[in-house]
């Protein structure tokens, strides 16, 4: 997404667009993996392999490229069940700063040989090499899929319900949270008819019997937290409309204020599931105070099954005070997440927007090791200079 300025050429330079490297090179149905070039997008890949009964599961919302998703260690709405890119890439081919081609990983599902160079490149944001090919893990398409929606009186009830579902061990495929303001924004933008209350959206994958059992167990837990209207359905069209509206939440948040010159500034905190309620409730009180004082709004959405949530701050870019308030709130949120044992960036990466938090989150020793690795692999600092691992100037 480059929401943190991953692609910004801070020192000038050449931008490389990999979109023409868009070939699926090899499908191994029996082994449930695929080899593809970096410019292949997730929708293109899933369309290509549809008839094999397999699917690629990482869904960050946008129709992102595999290379970009690996470079930013992307995840998304169904990470709670299937994991993110770190969990679904078996191997990578990359061109290094000196022009050498490096192959990392293998098609085997496990290996205990050598340094883990594959995962070193995943999330490196182009600072250590240029990804050209990937071996991707696939999974079987579920026999049955159902979704459920329920509303809560308070945000705390919705978050605590999520924690209980996860801790109970129900293998949900997706758990998405939208606060009342986000539901109002989506209703207006996507012509939906959601109740404007804190709302959880669930999706269940498996056999017909297991999906029904998961939905029933989740419904019982939701009701214990005061949920109303818990209803689940296997209707694919209804489910598709629901997730499409959720994926448009960013644009809905911007449209909600109805003002010119608005831009979205998404935040991206993630915390251990046991601290999710604390972080969300504290952050929500913080933002409400900002809203009352300045008029700045930020609907909340979250992949709360893995402790990740976002505010989309709708900012008037001609108003310096709003920009200042938004940046200050984002900083407090990042620091709060780190203080609670989490991260300032669950899935949006570092770019240059989150560079200042790296030492706070990882410590000086770890950041020093990152710089040493960068210096060893890119001694002339030609790959995305000024970002992760670059020397301090």
Short mmCIF file of N, CA, C and O in Angstrom, two decimals, residues 11-85:
data_model
loop_
_atom_site.label_atom_id
_atom_site.label_comp_id
_atom_site.label_asym_id
_atom_site.label_seq_id
_atom_site.Cartn_x
_atom_site.Cartn_y
_atom_site.Cartn_z
N UNK A 11 16.04 10.47 -1.51
CA UNK A 11 17.30 11.02 -2.02
C UNK A 11 17.34 11.00 -3.54
O UNK A 11 18.40 10.95 -4.15
N UNK A 12 16.15 11.01 -4.17
CA UNK A 12 16.10 10.87 -5.61
C UNK A 12 16.37 9.43 -5.99
O UNK A 12 16.58 8.57 -5.15
N UNK A 13 16.37 9.13 -7.28
CA UNK A 13 16.69 7.78 -7.70
C UNK A 13 15.73 7.24 -8.74
O UNK A 13 14.95 7.99 -9.34
N UNK A 14 15.76 5.94 -8.94
CA UNK A 14 14.97 5.25 -9.95
C UNK A 14 13.94 4.37 -9.25
O UNK A 14 14.30 3.56 -8.40
N UNK A 15 12.69 4.52 -9.64
CA UNK A 15 11.64 3.64 -9.13
C UNK A 15 11.44 2.47 -10.08
O UNK A 15 11.39 2.65 -11.30
N UNK A 16 11.36 1.26 -9.52
CA UNK A 16 11.18 0.06 -10.34
C UNK A 16 9.76 -0.46 -10.18
O UNK A 16 9.32 -0.75 -9.07
N UNK A 17 9.05 -0.59 -11.30
CA UNK A 17 7.69 -1.12 -11.31
C UNK A 17 7.74 -2.53 -11.88
O UNK A 17 8.14 -2.73 -13.02
N UNK A 18 7.28 -3.51 -11.09
CA UNK A 18 7.41 -4.91 -11.49
C UNK A 18 6.14 -5.46 -12.16
O UNK A 18 6.03 -6.66 -12.36
N UNK A 19 5.21 -4.59 -12.52
CA UNK A 19 3.90 -5.09 -12.97
C UNK A 19 3.96 -5.91 -14.25
O UNK A 19 3.07 -6.72 -14.51
N UNK A 20 4.99 -5.70 -15.09
CA UNK A 20 5.08 -6.49 -16.33
C UNK A 20 5.64 -7.89 -16.08
O UNK A 20 5.55 -8.75 -16.95
N UNK A 21 6.21 -8.11 -14.90
CA UNK A 21 6.64 -9.47 -14.53
C UNK A 21 5.45 -10.15 -13.87
O UNK A 21 5.40 -10.33 -12.65
N UNK A 22 4.47 -10.53 -14.68
CA UNK A 22 3.17 -10.95 -14.16
C UNK A 22 2.77 -12.35 -14.62
O UNK A 22 1.60 -12.62 -14.86
N UNK A 23 3.75 -13.25 -14.71
CA UNK A 23 3.47 -14.60 -15.18
C UNK A 23 3.43 -15.60 -14.02
O UNK A 23 4.30 -15.57 -13.14
N UNK A 24 2.42 -16.47 -14.03
CA UNK A 24 2.41 -17.62 -13.14
C UNK A 24 3.25 -18.69 -13.83
O UNK A 24 2.93 -19.14 -14.93
N UNK A 25 4.35 -19.11 -13.22
CA UNK A 25 5.35 -19.93 -13.89
C UNK A 25 5.14 -21.43 -13.70
O UNK A 25 5.48 -22.22 -14.58
N UNK A 26 4.59 -21.84 -12.56
CA UNK A 26 4.50 -23.27 -12.26
C UNK A 26 3.45 -23.49 -11.17
O UNK A 26 3.49 -22.82 -10.13
N UNK A 27 2.53 -24.38 -11.39
CA UNK A 27 1.54 -24.76 -10.39
C UNK A 27 1.75 -26.22 -10.04
O UNK A 27 1.74 -27.08 -10.92
N UNK A 28 1.97 -26.50 -8.77
CA UNK A 28 2.17 -27.87 -8.29
C UNK A 28 0.98 -28.23 -7.41
O UNK A 28 1.00 -28.05 -6.18
N UNK A 29 -0.07 -28.74 -8.05
CA UNK A 29 -1.33 -28.99 -7.34
C UNK A 29 -1.16 -30.03 -6.24
O UNK A 29 -1.70 -29.87 -5.14
N UNK A 30 -0.40 -31.09 -6.52
CA UNK A 30 -0.24 -32.15 -5.53
C UNK A 30 0.48 -31.65 -4.28
O UNK A 30 0.21 -32.10 -3.17
N UNK A 31 1.43 -30.73 -4.48
CA UNK A 31 2.19 -30.19 -3.35
C UNK A 31 1.58 -28.91 -2.78
O UNK A 31 2.09 -28.36 -1.80
N UNK A 32 0.53 -28.43 -3.45
CA UNK A 32 -0.19 -27.24 -2.99
C UNK A 32 0.74 -26.02 -2.89
O UNK A 32 0.81 -25.34 -1.88
N UNK A 33 1.45 -25.76 -4.01
CA UNK A 33 2.27 -24.55 -4.07
C UNK A 33 2.33 -24.06 -5.51
O UNK A 33 1.94 -24.76 -6.46
N UNK A 34 2.81 -22.85 -5.67
CA UNK A 34 2.88 -22.22 -6.98
C UNK A 34 4.12 -21.34 -7.04
O UNK A 34 4.55 -20.80 -6.02
N UNK A 35 4.70 -21.23 -8.23
CA UNK A 35 5.82 -20.30 -8.45
C UNK A 35 5.35 -19.22 -9.41
O UNK A 35 4.80 -19.52 -10.48
N UNK A 36 5.54 -17.96 -9.01
CA UNK A 36 5.02 -16.85 -9.80
C UNK A 36 5.97 -15.68 -9.75
O UNK A 36 6.77 -15.53 -8.81
N UNK A 37 5.90 -14.84 -10.78
CA UNK A 37 6.70 -13.62 -10.80
C UNK A 37 6.12 -12.58 -9.84
O UNK A 37 4.95 -12.64 -9.45
N UNK A 38 6.96 -11.61 -9.49
CA UNK A 38 6.62 -10.67 -8.43
C UNK A 38 5.45 -9.76 -8.77
O UNK A 38 4.77 -9.25 -7.87
N UNK A 39 5.18 -9.54 -10.06
CA UNK A 39 4.10 -8.64 -10.45
C UNK A 39 2.73 -9.28 -10.50
O UNK A 39 1.72 -8.59 -10.72
N UNK A 40 2.64 -10.58 -10.29
CA UNK A 40 1.34 -11.26 -10.26
C UNK A 40 0.56 -10.76 -9.05
O UNK A 40 1.09 -10.67 -7.94
N UNK A 41 -0.71 -10.41 -9.26
CA UNK A 41 -1.53 -9.93 -8.14
C UNK A 41 -2.29 -11.08 -7.51
O UNK A 41 -2.45 -12.14 -8.10
N UNK A 42 -2.79 -10.84 -6.29
CA UNK A 42 -3.47 -11.92 -5.56
C UNK A 42 -4.74 -12.37 -6.29
O UNK A 42 -5.03 -13.57 -6.35
N UNK A 43 -5.50 -11.44 -6.87
CA UNK A 43 -6.71 -11.82 -7.59
C UNK A 43 -6.37 -12.58 -8.87
O UNK A 43 -7.03 -13.55 -9.24
N UNK A 44 -5.32 -12.14 -9.56
CA UNK A 44 -4.87 -12.83 -10.77
C UNK A 44 -4.47 -14.26 -10.44
O UNK A 44 -4.83 -15.21 -11.16
N UNK A 45 -3.74 -14.45 -9.34
CA UNK A 45 -3.30 -15.78 -8.96
C UNK A 45 -4.50 -16.68 -8.62
O UNK A 45 -4.58 -17.83 -9.09
N UNK A 46 -5.42 -16.16 -7.83
CA UNK A 46 -6.57 -16.98 -7.45
C UNK A 46 -7.45 -17.32 -8.65
O UNK A 46 -8.04 -18.41 -8.70
N UNK A 47 -7.54 -16.42 -9.61
CA UNK A 47 -8.29 -16.73 -10.84
C UNK A 47 -7.59 -17.82 -11.63
O UNK A 47 -8.23 -18.73 -12.17
N UNK A 48 -6.27 -17.77 -11.67
CA UNK A 48 -5.47 -18.74 -12.45
C UNK A 48 -5.60 -20.15 -11.88
O UNK A 48 -5.63 -21.13 -12.63
N UNK A 49 -5.65 -20.27 -10.55
CA UNK A 49 -5.63 -21.59 -9.91
C UNK A 49 -7.02 -22.06 -9.47
O UNK A 49 -7.15 -23.11 -8.83
N UNK A 50 -8.06 -21.32 -9.82
CA UNK A 50 -9.40 -21.63 -9.31
C UNK A 50 -9.80 -23.08 -9.58
O UNK A 50 -10.36 -23.77 -8.71
N UNK A 51 -9.53 -23.58 -10.78
CA UNK A 51 -9.99 -24.92 -11.16
C UNK A 51 -9.20 -26.04 -10.49
O UNK A 51 -9.57 -27.21 -10.60
N UNK A 52 -8.13 -25.71 -9.78
CA UNK A 52 -7.34 -26.73 -9.09
C UNK A 52 -7.95 -27.08 -7.72
O UNK A 52 -7.51 -28.04 -7.08
N UNK A 53 -8.90 -26.28 -7.26
CA UNK A 53 -9.45 -26.49 -5.93
C UNK A 53 -8.61 -25.89 -4.84
O UNK A 53 -8.86 -26.11 -3.64
N UNK A 54 -7.60 -25.09 -5.23
CA UNK A 54 -6.70 -24.46 -4.27
C UNK A 54 -6.91 -22.96 -4.26
O UNK A 54 -7.55 -22.40 -5.16
N UNK A 55 -6.36 -22.29 -3.24
CA UNK A 55 -6.47 -20.84 -3.18
C UNK A 55 -5.29 -20.26 -2.41
O UNK A 55 -4.67 -20.92 -1.58
N UNK A 56 -4.98 -19.00 -2.75
CA UNK A 56 -3.99 -18.20 -2.03
C UNK A 56 -4.77 -17.34 -1.04
O UNK A 56 -5.74 -16.69 -1.40
N UNK A 57 -4.36 -17.35 0.22
CA UNK A 57 -5.25 -16.86 1.28
C UNK A 57 -4.99 -15.44 1.77
O UNK A 57 -5.86 -14.87 2.43
N UNK A 58 -3.83 -14.87 1.50
CA UNK A 58 -3.53 -13.56 2.09
C UNK A 58 -4.33 -12.48 1.37
O UNK A 58 -4.24 -12.34 0.15
N UNK A 59 -5.11 -11.73 2.13
CA UNK A 59 -6.05 -10.76 1.56
C UNK A 59 -5.90 -9.41 2.26
O UNK A 59 -6.56 -9.14 3.25
N UNK A 60 -5.01 -8.53 1.75
CA UNK A 60 -4.84 -7.22 2.39
C UNK A 60 -5.91 -6.20 1.98
O UNK A 60 -5.85 -5.05 2.41
N UNK A 61 -6.87 -6.63 1.17
CA UNK A 61 -7.92 -5.72 0.72
C UNK A 61 -7.71 -5.30 -0.71
O UNK A 61 -8.49 -5.63 -1.59
N UNK A 62 -6.62 -4.60 -0.97
CA UNK A 62 -6.30 -4.18 -2.34
C UNK A 62 -5.84 -5.38 -3.15
O UNK A 62 -5.42 -6.40 -2.61
N UNK A 63 -5.92 -5.27 -4.47
CA UNK A 63 -5.43 -6.33 -5.36
C UNK A 63 -3.93 -6.15 -5.53
O UNK A 63 -3.43 -5.80 -6.59
N UNK A 64 -3.20 -6.41 -4.45
CA UNK A 64 -1.77 -6.13 -4.40
C UNK A 64 -0.97 -7.20 -5.14
O UNK A 64 -1.43 -8.32 -5.36
N UNK A 65 0.28 -6.86 -5.50
CA UNK A 65 1.17 -7.81 -6.15
C UNK A 65 1.84 -8.69 -5.09
O UNK A 65 2.05 -8.28 -3.95
N UNK A 66 2.22 -9.88 -5.50
CA UNK A 66 2.87 -10.80 -4.57
C UNK A 66 4.20 -10.26 -4.09
O UNK A 66 4.56 -10.39 -2.91
N UNK A 67 4.97 -9.65 -5.00
CA UNK A 67 6.26 -9.08 -4.60
C UNK A 67 6.10 -7.96 -3.60
O UNK A 67 6.84 -7.88 -2.61
N UNK A 68 5.13 -7.08 -3.85
CA UNK A 68 4.88 -5.99 -2.91
C UNK A 68 4.40 -6.49 -1.56
O UNK A 68 4.79 -5.99 -0.51
N UNK A 69 3.53 -7.52 -1.61
CA UNK A 69 3.02 -8.07 -0.36
C UNK A 69 4.14 -8.72 0.46
O UNK A 69 4.16 -8.62 1.69
N UNK A 70 5.07 -9.38 -0.22
CA UNK A 70 6.20 -9.97 0.49
C UNK A 70 7.12 -8.88 1.03
O UNK A 70 7.60 -8.96 2.17
N UNK A 71 7.37 -7.85 0.24
CA UNK A 71 8.28 -6.79 0.66
C UNK A 71 7.78 -6.05 1.89
O UNK A 71 8.58 -5.55 2.68
N UNK A 72 6.46 -5.95 2.04
CA UNK A 72 5.91 -5.25 3.20
C UNK A 72 5.40 -6.20 4.28
O UNK A 72 4.81 -5.75 5.26
N UNK A 73 5.65 -7.51 4.11
CA UNK A 73 5.18 -8.53 5.06
C UNK A 73 3.68 -8.34 5.30
O UNK A 73 3.21 -8.28 6.44
N UNK A 74 2.92 -8.30 4.23
CA UNK A 74 1.50 -8.01 4.28
C UNK A 74 0.71 -9.11 4.97
O UNK A 74 1.12 -10.27 5.02
N UNK A 75 -0.43 -8.72 5.49
CA UNK A 75 -1.40 -9.67 6.01
C UNK A 75 -2.78 -9.11 5.68
O UNK A 75 -2.95 -8.43 4.68
N UNK A 76 -3.79 -9.38 6.50
CA UNK A 76 -5.11 -8.85 6.16
C UNK A 76 -6.22 -9.52 6.92
O UNK A 76 -6.04 -10.00 8.05
N UNK A 77 -7.38 -9.61 6.28
CA UNK A 77 -8.60 -9.98 6.99
C UNK A 77 -8.63 -11.42 7.47
O UNK A 77 -9.29 -11.73 8.45
N UNK A 78 -7.92 -12.34 6.80
CA UNK A 78 -8.01 -13.74 7.21
C UNK A 78 -6.70 -14.28 7.80
O UNK A 78 -6.48 -15.49 7.85
N UNK A 79 -5.87 -13.37 8.28
CA UNK A 79 -4.60 -13.77 8.90
C UNK A 79 -4.83 -14.63 10.13
O UNK A 79 -4.03 -15.51 10.45
N UNK A 80 -5.94 -14.40 10.83
CA UNK A 80 -6.22 -15.13 12.06
C UNK A 80 -6.26 -16.64 11.83
O UNK A 80 -5.88 -17.42 12.72
N UNK A 81 -6.62 -17.08 10.64
CA UNK A 81 -6.67 -18.52 10.34
C UNK A 81 -5.49 -18.98 9.50
O UNK A 81 -4.90 -20.04 9.77
N UNK A 82 -5.12 -18.20 8.47
CA UNK A 82 -4.16 -18.68 7.49
C UNK A 82 -2.78 -18.04 7.58
O UNK A 82 -1.86 -18.48 6.91
N UNK A 83 -2.64 -17.01 8.41
CA UNK A 83 -1.35 -16.34 8.51
C UNK A 83 -1.16 -15.29 7.42
O UNK A 83 -1.97 -15.15 6.49
N UNK A 84 -0.07 -14.54 7.53
CA UNK A 84 0.26 -13.50 6.56
C UNK A 84 1.30 -13.99 5.56
O UNK A 84 1.55 -15.20 5.41
N UNK A 85 1.96 -13.06 4.88
CA UNK A 85 2.93 -13.44 3.85
C UNK A 85 4.10 -14.22 4.46
O UNK A 85 4.64 -15.14 3.84
#
